[in-house]
Amino acid sequence: MLAIMIGLVIGIGLPIQTSINSRLKVSLGSPFLASLTSFTVGTILLAIITLIADHSLFFPLKMFTEQPVWLWIGGIFGVTYLTANILLFPKLGSVQTVIMPVLGQIIMGLIVDNFGLFYSLKDPLTLIRILGAILVLLGVIGAVSINELISKRHHKMDSESSGLFIWRLFGIIAGMLSAAQAAINGHLGAILHSTVKAAFFSFLIGTLCILVIVIITRPKLQMIKSEKGNPWWMWIGGIIGALYILGNVYLVPIVGTGLSVVIILLGLMIGSLMIDQFGILESKKNPITLAQIISLLVMICGVVIIRLF
């Protein structure tokens, strides 16, 4: 029961992190500065936890020559995923910012499993898993189409539909990179004999990557203040991200990867629906409908079939 509660909490925390980081982007005036802040905070927290758990932050230098290059790009995929969420949130709202990357994660997860990419165990596609993927796709299409019908009824979407399609595609690609990152970090954790240290290195590489981007682009630090000022909570997105990683580390050995994905996805949906419905953390309200909830339940059923059967 405790493991299920932890899975739900970290799942709910992820859309909250996106909302927080999006608010930070408004104050800092740059998605790159917001990503750098979030990754830096998360890296520091994971460094402290790694020191407590493993008593060391170092690894053998021979890993650079003995291991494949892709072992070190998980952090780059992670920072791409985080920055994408920050950019998607004001465009698509909380629910679509969750479901588009989830669709990408499912697609990439099936590809990784089928071909055994990144030294993962092969788990060939079966008819029932394809059925699960179709249900996920139908759930996504249902949730998105219902939103568009509602918006068109209120004359909001006609001039923006093509632009939103690009953002949704961007979300799917970001989700695919996130799934690849999970597989890469899994192999890195096996080599380092520590999932916590693997998470730390992933965050560290992501931080260095976004730091380079910030140096090259030189975005202006604006520190824009809203009428309510800049809330203290806009700085804690990185902490939530680090706790999400640690929650996964705790959960997988107890309930297994498949059930972990389902529990966390349920938390993701609950968190995103709450944010859209109530406008939590200064987010824009996007009232949910019964049809949307049904579409999301269809999507969850598809993930259950893929992961547990």
XYZ file of C-alpha atoms in Angstrom:
309
model
C 0.000 0.000 0.000
C 2.845 2.395 0.853
C 4.511 1.734 -2.514
C 1.261 2.476 -4.363
C 0.827 5.738 -2.453
C 4.410 6.761 -3.249
C 3.835 5.971 -6.933
C 0.684 8.078 -7.012
C 2.376 10.977 -5.204
C 5.400 11.120 -7.527
C 3.074 10.792 -10.512
C 0.964 13.720 -9.290
C 4.194 15.628 -8.608
C 5.407 15.575 -12.219
C 2.693 17.836 -13.733
C 3.048 20.029 -10.654
C 6.778 20.319 -11.432
C 5.919 21.350 -14.995
C 3.524 23.995 -13.684
C 6.181 25.272 -11.269
C 8.886 25.401 -13.940
C 6.514 27.179 -16.320
C 5.905 29.825 -13.636
C 9.684 30.103 -13.152
C 10.096 30.640 -16.900
C 7.659 33.580 -16.709
C 9.724 35.210 -13.959
C 13.149 34.510 -15.484
C 12.043 35.308 -19.031
C 13.679 32.208 -20.571
C 12.815 28.476 -20.717
C 16.554 27.712 -20.772
C 17.220 29.626 -17.550
C 14.224 27.898 -15.955
C 15.557 24.476 -17.040
C 19.063 25.322 -15.797
C 17.697 26.368 -12.403
C 15.557 23.240 -12.078
C 18.347 20.865 -13.131
C 20.905 22.565 -10.875
C 18.662 22.255 -7.818
C 17.882 18.622 -8.662
C 21.568 17.809 -9.245
C 22.595 19.258 -5.871
C 19.891 17.272 -4.075
C 20.835 14.038 -5.866
C 24.532 14.651 -5.134
C 23.754 14.880 -1.410
C 21.603 11.734 -1.500
C 24.249 9.853 -3.543
C 26.931 10.788 -1.001
C 24.704 9.508 1.807
C 23.834 6.256 -0.010
C 27.102 5.443 -1.853
C 29.657 7.664 -0.029
C 31.127 8.723 -3.372
C 30.285 10.710 -6.506
C 33.123 9.298 -8.638
C 33.326 6.494 -11.190
C 36.192 4.750 -13.043
C 37.521 6.947 -15.874
C 37.958 3.851 -18.047
C 34.179 3.923 -18.494
C 34.686 6.695 -21.058
C 36.676 4.349 -23.297
C 35.041 1.016 -22.483
C 31.378 2.010 -22.658
C 29.329 3.201 -25.662
C 29.000 6.948 -26.223
C 25.215 6.861 -25.905
C 25.604 5.950 -22.232
C 26.206 9.642 -21.468
C 23.411 11.238 -23.471
C 20.558 10.329 -21.140
C 20.963 13.656 -19.376
C 20.689 15.502 -22.705
C 17.433 13.693 -23.432
C 16.248 14.555 -19.930
C 16.894 18.274 -20.285
C 15.161 18.231 -23.687
C 12.119 16.601 -22.085
C 12.028 19.095 -19.214
C 12.426 22.140 -21.461
C 9.773 20.763 -23.818
C 7.311 20.500 -20.928
C 7.998 24.115 -19.955
C 7.299 25.222 -23.524
C 4.259 22.974 -24.003
C 2.453 23.841 -20.768
C 1.212 27.341 -21.725
C 0.348 26.143 -25.246
C -1.508 22.891 -24.520
C -2.494 22.974 -20.856
C -1.595 20.429 -18.196
C -3.501 17.390 -19.515
C -2.130 17.519 -23.069
C 1.353 18.343 -21.752
C 1.150 14.986 -19.968
C -0.555 12.792 -22.564
C 1.514 13.794 -25.608
C 4.859 12.790 -24.024
C 3.190 9.661 -22.586
C 2.209 8.639 -26.126
C 5.819 9.188 -27.195
C 7.060 7.156 -24.227
C 4.762 4.263 -25.137
C 5.884 4.309 -28.787
C 9.575 4.449 -27.901
C 9.154 1.920 -25.103
C 7.700 -0.615 -27.540
C 10.553 0.039 -29.994
C 13.216 -0.319 -27.277
C 11.633 -3.514 -25.944
C 11.106 -5.072 -29.382
C 14.694 -4.546 -30.552
C 16.469 -4.664 -27.193
C 17.985 -1.201 -27.675
C 20.493 0.190 -25.150
C 21.263 -3.355 -23.948
C 17.745 -3.755 -22.556
C 15.999 -7.114 -22.469
C 14.120 -7.984 -25.647
C 10.349 -8.140 -25.279
C 8.929 -8.657 -28.790
C 5.696 -7.020 -29.901
C 2.613 -9.183 -29.506
C -0.930 -8.747 -30.738
C -2.167 -7.842 -27.264
C 0.536 -5.175 -26.821
C -0.367 -3.704 -30.208
C -3.997 -3.606 -29.008
C -2.821 -1.754 -25.907
C -0.949 0.775 -28.057
C -4.090 1.325 -30.163
C -6.097 2.016 -26.988
C -3.474 4.547 -25.860
C -3.660 6.267 -29.245
C -7.470 6.296 -29.180
C -7.407 7.778 -25.682
C -5.029 10.537 -26.779
C -7.075 11.298 -29.909
C -10.258 11.381 -27.833
C -8.864 13.770 -25.219
C -7.397 16.108 -27.859
C -10.392 16.018 -30.219
C -12.824 16.767 -27.407
C -10.737 19.782 -26.407
C -10.734 21.046 -29.987
C -14.506 20.589 -30.391
C -15.106 22.534 -27.196
C -12.712 25.287 -28.272
C -14.216 25.552 -31.782
C -17.644 25.872 -30.234
C -16.287 28.940 -28.498
C -14.488 30.155 -31.678
C -11.001 29.866 -30.187
C -9.149 27.312 -32.229
C -9.638 27.858 -35.967
C -6.510 29.959 -36.488
C -4.363 27.958 -34.073
C -5.052 24.296 -34.948
C -2.033 23.840 -37.232
C 0.273 25.437 -34.682
C -1.018 23.191 -31.910
C -0.375 20.131 -34.081
C 3.330 21.082 -34.205
C 3.446 21.503 -30.425
C 1.752 18.139 -29.916
C 4.235 16.469 -32.250
C 7.036 18.121 -30.285
C 5.536 16.653 -27.101
C 5.468 13.145 -28.608
C 9.127 13.434 -29.678
C 10.085 14.686 -26.202
C 8.312 11.677 -24.699
C 10.255 9.335 -26.982
C 13.521 10.890 -25.773
C 12.348 10.478 -22.171
C 11.746 6.744 -22.717
C 15.177 6.389 -24.304
C 16.672 8.198 -21.300
C 15.031 5.711 -18.928
C 16.557 2.774 -20.838
C 19.982 4.440 -20.950
C 19.910 5.272 -17.245
C 18.907 1.691 -16.504
C 22.076 0.431 -18.187
C 24.170 3.154 -16.535
C 22.795 2.137 -13.143
C 23.721 -1.503 -13.801
C 27.308 -0.519 -14.700
C 27.700 1.792 -11.703
C 25.900 -0.699 -9.430
C 23.840 2.233 -8.190
C 20.596 3.602 -9.596
C 20.926 6.692 -7.391
C 24.377 7.494 -8.784
C 23.062 6.937 -12.316
C 20.280 9.459 -11.635
C 22.856 11.924 -10.280
C 25.063 11.617 -13.384
C 22.041 11.976 -15.650
C 21.039 15.203 -13.889
C 24.642 16.450 -13.888
C 25.054 15.887 -17.645
C 21.706 17.571 -18.245
C 22.791 20.557 -16.140
C 26.077 20.919 -18.048
C 24.210 20.621 -21.365
C 21.705 23.367 -20.567
C 24.524 25.502 -19.123
C 26.288 25.375 -22.507
C 23.033 26.363 -24.236
C 22.583 29.298 -21.848
C 26.170 30.458 -22.458
C 25.686 30.276 -26.237
C 22.242 31.888 -26.391
C 22.864 34.371 -23.546
C 19.211 34.820 -22.640
C 18.438 37.951 -20.649
C 17.620 37.447 -16.981
C 14.534 39.613 -16.586
C 13.121 38.643 -13.171
C 9.657 39.771 -14.153
C 7.301 40.242 -11.223
C 3.608 39.545 -11.520
C 0.958 41.407 -9.547
C 1.298 38.740 -6.854
C 5.089 38.891 -6.897
C 7.385 35.898 -7.396
C 6.276 33.003 -5.166
C 8.863 31.004 -3.227
C 7.598 27.710 -4.661
C 8.742 28.522 -8.189
C 12.280 27.475 -7.164
C 11.445 23.912 -6.038
C 10.750 22.245 -9.404
C 14.199 20.622 -9.377
C 13.530 19.092 -5.952
C 10.321 17.503 -7.241
C 12.195 16.190 -10.298
C 14.891 14.612 -8.121
C 12.266 13.061 -5.820
C 10.517 11.654 -8.895
C 13.726 9.866 -9.898
C 14.251 8.542 -6.359
C 10.622 7.451 -6.146
C 11.096 5.352 -9.261
C 14.262 3.840 -7.789
C 12.294 2.848 -4.675
C 9.184 1.651 -6.487
C 10.508 -0.582 -9.287
C 12.189 -3.239 -7.081
C 9.033 -3.529 -4.958
C 6.189 -3.680 -7.489
C 8.043 -4.172 -10.789
C 8.529 -1.894 -13.784
C 5.161 -2.557 -15.418
C 3.017 -1.827 -12.370
C 5.219 1.171 -11.504
C 4.496 2.715 -14.901
C 0.742 2.193 -14.451
C 0.646 3.646 -10.911
C 2.755 6.674 -11.864
C 0.663 7.246 -15.005
C -2.492 7.243 -12.887
C -0.847 9.858 -10.645
C 0.151 11.890 -13.711
C -3.425 11.953 -14.959
C -4.815 12.905 -11.539
C -2.254 15.695 -11.147
C -2.793 17.103 -14.644
C -6.589 17.025 -14.295
C -6.379 18.843 -10.951
C -4.131 21.555 -12.393
C -6.344 22.117 -15.437
C -9.588 22.032 -13.451
C -8.569 24.299 -10.576
C -5.748 26.384 -12.081
C -3.319 25.319 -9.343
C -0.058 27.285 -8.932
C -1.249 30.234 -11.006
C -1.933 27.997 -14.021
C -4.641 28.792 -16.542
C -7.927 27.006 -15.841
C -9.031 24.488 -18.481
C -12.182 22.845 -17.077
C -12.256 19.113 -17.731
C -15.199 17.150 -19.130
C -16.550 13.657 -18.531
C -15.613 12.714 -22.105
C -12.000 13.748 -21.420
C -11.890 11.601 -18.290
C -13.244 8.612 -20.236
C -10.588 9.161 -22.929
C -7.861 9.208 -20.290
C -9.229 6.001 -18.723
C -9.072 4.334 -22.159
C -5.461 5.487 -22.402
C -4.647 4.043 -18.958
C -6.267 0.720 -19.963
C -3.972 0.623 -22.982
C -0.900 1.186 -20.800
C -2.066 -1.548 -18.400
C -2.333 -4.002 -21.301
C 1.119 -3.059 -22.639
C 2.898 -3.181 -19.307
C 1.194 -6.009 -17.451
C 0.268 -8.527 -20.166
